[in-house]
Amino acid sequence: MWQDRAKTQTFLLHVTKKKRSHGELSGKIETVTHEKFVCEGMVDYQYLAANQYTERANDPLDVRLRTYLEASTQDDLELIPEVFSRVDLPLKYEFKQRPMYNETQTPSSDLKQVPRHFFTYANFRSNSPVPQEVQRLPKTRGIPLHMEEHVMGLLKEKLAERPIWMRPK
């Protein structure tokens, strides 16, 4: 289970009202819990099978699988989503999220940009090109490239003479 356990002090309150008297309520605390399980994003999605699948839950495996073989349309198959993720933006759900997408020059029915957001929905079952991420410069941490090559060369020479695992602690 993809859940985080958290401490809490929660109770279940059972409230009853008598039918004949108006406004007279009584309540009692049924139970107190000291921990809860918190889900994030797509983990909140729960797979609830249709009655035809739950009725055969205790049957042998071949009988349970026969239920899926008898499906006539794709809507009859109630399958669990292919990816459960702890992040709020699930993977493989008809979109790619990249903040640095290039704007598409020609509008396409397969690519849809959401205004004021940084993601593009793409239908991956089509042949139209998907926008690519902007090419970024290599990370040099502010060191000029020629100096970085010189320093890396010196380090390689030193490590060739005496590797790290042979040095005293």
mmCIF file of C-alpha atoms in Angstrom:
data_model
loop_
_atom_site.group_PDB
_atom_site.id
_atom_site.type_symbol
_atom_site.label_atom_id
_atom_site.label_comp_id
_atom_site.label_asym_id
_atom_site.label_seq_id
_atom_site.Cartn_x
_atom_site.Cartn_y
_atom_site.Cartn_z
ATOM 1 C CA MET A 1 0.000 0.000 0.000
ATOM 2 C CA TRP A 2 1.346 3.402 -0.976
ATOM 3 C CA GLN A 3 0.343 5.327 2.120
ATOM 4 C CA ASP A 4 1.994 7.403 4.789
ATOM 5 C CA ARG A 5 1.159 6.640 8.404
ATOM 6 C CA ALA A 6 0.527 9.743 10.503
ATOM 7 C CA LYS A 7 -0.373 10.245 14.153
ATOM 8 C CA THR A 8 -3.818 11.600 14.910
ATOM 9 C CA GLN A 9 -6.395 11.735 17.673
ATOM 10 C CA THR A 10 -9.703 11.074 15.944
ATOM 11 C CA PHE A 11 -12.885 9.517 17.203
ATOM 12 C CA LEU A 12 -15.974 7.973 15.682
ATOM 13 C CA LEU A 13 -19.091 9.607 17.081
ATOM 14 C CA HIS A 14 -22.392 7.703 17.002
ATOM 15 C CA VAL A 15 -25.323 10.144 17.066
ATOM 16 C CA THR A 16 -28.917 8.938 17.507
ATOM 17 C CA LYS A 17 -32.212 10.784 17.446
ATOM 18 C CA LYS A 18 -35.435 9.441 18.881
ATOM 19 C CA LYS A 19 -38.285 9.350 16.384
ATOM 20 C CA ARG A 20 -41.001 10.775 18.619
ATOM 21 C CA SER A 21 -39.221 13.545 20.469
ATOM 22 C CA HIS A 22 -38.203 16.537 18.366
ATOM 23 C CA GLY A 23 -34.625 17.702 18.571
ATOM 24 C CA GLU A 24 -33.519 15.288 21.301
ATOM 25 C CA LEU A 25 -30.163 13.877 20.252
ATOM 26 C CA SER A 26 -27.832 11.543 22.049
ATOM 27 C CA GLY A 27 -24.284 10.719 21.133
ATOM 28 C CA LYS A 28 -21.472 8.528 22.290
ATOM 29 C CA ILE A 29 -17.906 7.984 21.215
ATOM 30 C CA GLU A 30 -17.630 4.545 19.620
ATOM 31 C CA THR A 31 -13.875 4.399 19.135
ATOM 32 C CA VAL A 32 -10.723 6.509 19.255
ATOM 33 C CA THR A 33 -7.901 6.072 16.752
ATOM 34 C CA HIS A 34 -4.344 7.242 17.217
ATOM 35 C CA GLU A 35 -3.016 6.817 13.682
ATOM 36 C CA LYS A 36 -4.243 7.355 10.151
ATOM 37 C CA PHE A 37 -3.049 6.467 6.678
ATOM 38 C CA VAL A 38 -2.746 9.316 4.181
ATOM 39 C CA CYS A 39 -2.695 8.736 0.418
ATOM 40 C CA GLU A 40 -1.342 11.113 -2.206
ATOM 41 C CA GLY A 41 -2.400 11.773 -5.772
ATOM 42 C CA MET A 42 -3.489 8.785 -7.828
ATOM 43 C CA VAL A 43 -3.198 6.505 -4.837
ATOM 44 C CA ASP A 44 -6.544 7.912 -3.730
ATOM 45 C CA TYR A 45 -8.069 6.127 -6.715
ATOM 46 C CA GLN A 46 -9.656 2.883 -5.619
ATOM 47 C CA TYR A 47 -10.562 0.020 -7.893
ATOM 48 C CA LEU A 48 -14.151 -0.999 -7.204
ATOM 49 C CA ALA A 49 -15.060 -4.067 -9.211
ATOM 50 C CA ALA A 50 -18.543 -4.555 -10.623
ATOM 51 C CA ASN A 51 -20.866 -7.068 -8.979
ATOM 52 C CA GLN A 52 -20.228 -9.671 -11.681
ATOM 53 C CA TYR A 53 -16.573 -9.795 -10.596
ATOM 54 C CA THR A 54 -17.097 -9.697 -6.835
ATOM 55 C CA GLU A 55 -19.750 -12.431 -6.932
ATOM 56 C CA ARG A 56 -17.135 -14.898 -8.196
ATOM 57 C CA ALA A 57 -14.325 -13.779 -5.875
ATOM 58 C CA ASN A 58 -14.237 -17.104 -4.005
ATOM 59 C CA ASP A 59 -14.476 -19.284 -7.113
ATOM 60 C CA PRO A 60 -11.453 -21.094 -8.599
ATOM 61 C CA LEU A 61 -9.086 -19.051 -10.761
ATOM 62 C CA ASP A 62 -10.266 -20.452 -14.107
ATOM 63 C CA VAL A 63 -13.880 -19.529 -13.289
ATOM 64 C CA ARG A 64 -12.866 -16.000 -12.258
ATOM 65 C CA LEU A 65 -10.858 -15.480 -15.445
ATOM 66 C CA ARG A 66 -13.757 -16.731 -17.565
ATOM 67 C CA THR A 67 -15.669 -13.606 -16.469
ATOM 68 C CA TYR A 68 -13.117 -11.455 -18.266
ATOM 69 C CA LEU A 69 -13.214 -13.669 -21.369
ATOM 70 C CA GLU A 70 -16.983 -13.247 -21.617
ATOM 71 C CA ALA A 71 -16.651 -9.454 -21.967
ATOM 72 C CA SER A 72 -18.050 -8.280 -25.299
ATOM 73 C CA THR A 73 -16.854 -4.645 -25.265
ATOM 74 C CA GLN A 74 -13.882 -2.857 -23.785
ATOM 75 C CA ASP A 75 -16.197 -1.102 -21.304
ATOM 76 C CA ASP A 76 -17.088 -4.481 -19.794
ATOM 77 C CA LEU A 77 -13.502 -4.897 -18.642
ATOM 78 C CA GLU A 78 -13.034 -3.018 -15.417
ATOM 79 C CA LEU A 79 -9.279 -3.185 -15.076
ATOM 80 C CA ILE A 80 -7.011 -1.592 -12.519
ATOM 81 C CA PRO A 81 -5.097 1.427 -13.910
ATOM 82 C CA GLU A 82 -1.673 0.396 -15.175
ATOM 83 C CA VAL A 83 0.283 2.781 -12.956
ATOM 84 C CA PHE A 84 -0.169 3.729 -9.322
ATOM 85 C CA SER A 85 2.077 6.570 -8.281
ATOM 86 C CA ARG A 86 2.784 8.556 -5.141
ATOM 87 C CA VAL A 87 3.040 11.754 -7.185
ATOM 88 C CA ASP A 88 0.015 13.835 -8.098
ATOM 89 C CA LEU A 89 0.847 13.664 -11.802
ATOM 90 C CA PRO A 90 0.637 9.985 -12.756
ATOM 91 C CA LEU A 91 2.733 8.456 -15.513
ATOM 92 C CA LYS A 92 1.384 6.972 -18.763
ATOM 93 C CA TYR A 93 -1.978 8.727 -18.623
ATOM 94 C CA GLU A 94 -2.083 10.371 -22.068
ATOM 95 C CA PHE A 95 0.188 13.290 -21.222
ATOM 96 C CA LYS A 96 3.781 14.247 -20.653
ATOM 97 C CA GLN A 97 4.742 16.983 -18.245
ATOM 98 C CA ARG A 98 7.763 19.056 -19.195
ATOM 99 C CA PRO A 99 7.915 22.718 -18.155
ATOM 100 C CA MET A 100 10.231 23.638 -21.050
ATOM 101 C CA TYR A 101 8.088 22.352 -23.936
ATOM 102 C CA ASN A 102 8.502 24.187 -27.225
ATOM 103 C CA GLU A 103 5.292 25.716 -28.497
ATOM 104 C CA THR A 104 3.940 23.789 -31.463
ATOM 105 C CA GLN A 105 3.808 25.880 -34.621
ATOM 106 C CA THR A 106 0.941 24.030 -36.276
ATOM 107 C CA PRO A 107 -2.091 23.230 -34.181
ATOM 108 C CA SER A 108 -2.766 19.534 -34.007
ATOM 109 C CA SER A 109 -5.753 17.648 -32.685
ATOM 110 C CA ASP A 110 -3.338 15.230 -30.976
ATOM 111 C CA LEU A 111 -1.562 17.891 -28.895
ATOM 112 C CA LYS A 112 -3.446 20.127 -26.525
ATOM 113 C CA GLN A 113 -1.832 22.828 -24.377
ATOM 114 C CA VAL A 114 -3.607 23.877 -21.226
ATOM 115 C CA PRO A 115 -3.510 27.654 -20.715
ATOM 116 C CA ARG A 116 -1.716 28.963 -17.595
ATOM 117 C CA HIS A 117 -0.192 25.535 -16.943
ATOM 118 C CA PHE A 118 3.103 23.969 -17.923
ATOM 119 C CA PHE A 119 1.988 20.721 -19.483
ATOM 120 C CA THR A 120 0.780 19.453 -22.818
ATOM 121 C CA TYR A 121 -1.648 16.597 -23.269
ATOM 122 C CA ALA A 122 -0.560 14.268 -26.046
ATOM 123 C CA ASN A 123 -2.376 11.342 -27.608
ATOM 124 C CA PHE A 124 0.419 8.772 -27.954
ATOM 125 C CA ARG A 125 -1.635 6.567 -30.251
ATOM 126 C CA SER A 126 -1.145 9.006 -33.138
ATOM 127 C CA ASN A 127 1.777 9.587 -35.495
ATOM 128 C CA SER A 128 2.078 13.360 -35.030
ATOM 129 C CA PRO A 129 5.383 14.618 -33.548
ATOM 130 C CA VAL A 130 5.536 15.309 -29.818
ATOM 131 C CA PRO A 131 7.302 18.572 -28.856
ATOM 132 C CA GLN A 132 10.774 18.000 -27.474
ATOM 133 C CA GLU A 133 12.398 19.477 -24.422
ATOM 134 C CA VAL A 134 14.637 22.515 -24.840
ATOM 135 C CA GLN A 135 18.325 21.577 -25.124
ATOM 136 C CA ARG A 136 20.060 22.765 -21.968
ATOM 137 C CA LEU A 137 23.711 23.725 -21.577
ATOM 138 C CA PRO A 138 25.904 21.251 -19.678
ATOM 139 C CA LYS A 139 26.345 22.017 -15.990
ATOM 140 C CA THR A 140 29.817 23.451 -15.333
ATOM 141 C CA ARG A 141 29.106 25.099 -11.970
ATOM 142 C CA GLY A 142 30.453 28.393 -13.287
ATOM 143 C CA ILE A 143 33.884 26.976 -14.226
ATOM 144 C CA PRO A 144 35.023 27.734 -17.796
ATOM 145 C CA LEU A 145 35.065 24.624 -19.996
ATOM 146 C CA HIS A 146 38.819 24.734 -20.789
ATOM 147 C CA MET A 147 39.671 25.001 -17.079
ATOM 148 C CA GLU A 148 37.308 22.145 -16.208
ATOM 149 C CA GLU A 149 39.021 19.910 -18.787
ATOM 150 C CA HIS A 150 42.445 20.836 -17.352
ATOM 151 C CA VAL A 151 41.369 20.046 -13.764
ATOM 152 C CA MET A 152 39.734 16.764 -14.800
ATOM 153 C CA GLY A 153 42.940 15.781 -16.618
ATOM 154 C CA LEU A 154 45.030 16.439 -13.486
ATOM 155 C CA LEU A 155 42.617 14.427 -11.339
ATOM 156 C CA LYS A 156 42.707 11.479 -13.738
ATOM 157 C CA GLU A 157 46.528 11.475 -13.633
ATOM 158 C CA LYS A 158 46.557 11.524 -9.820
ATOM 159 C CA LEU A 159 43.968 8.744 -9.573
ATOM 160 C CA ALA A 160 45.896 6.640 -12.076
ATOM 161 C CA GLU A 161 49.008 6.914 -9.868
ATOM 162 C CA ARG A 162 47.205 6.048 -6.647
ATOM 163 C CA PRO A 163 43.502 5.123 -6.620
ATOM 164 C CA ILE A 164 41.225 6.345 -3.853
ATOM 165 C CA TRP A 165 40.762 2.892 -2.295
ATOM 166 C CA MET A 166 44.518 2.651 -1.612
ATOM 167 C CA ARG A 167 44.720 5.926 0.304
ATOM 168 C CA PRO A 168 44.923 5.919 4.114
ATOM 169 C CA LYS A 169 41.890 7.105 6.063
#
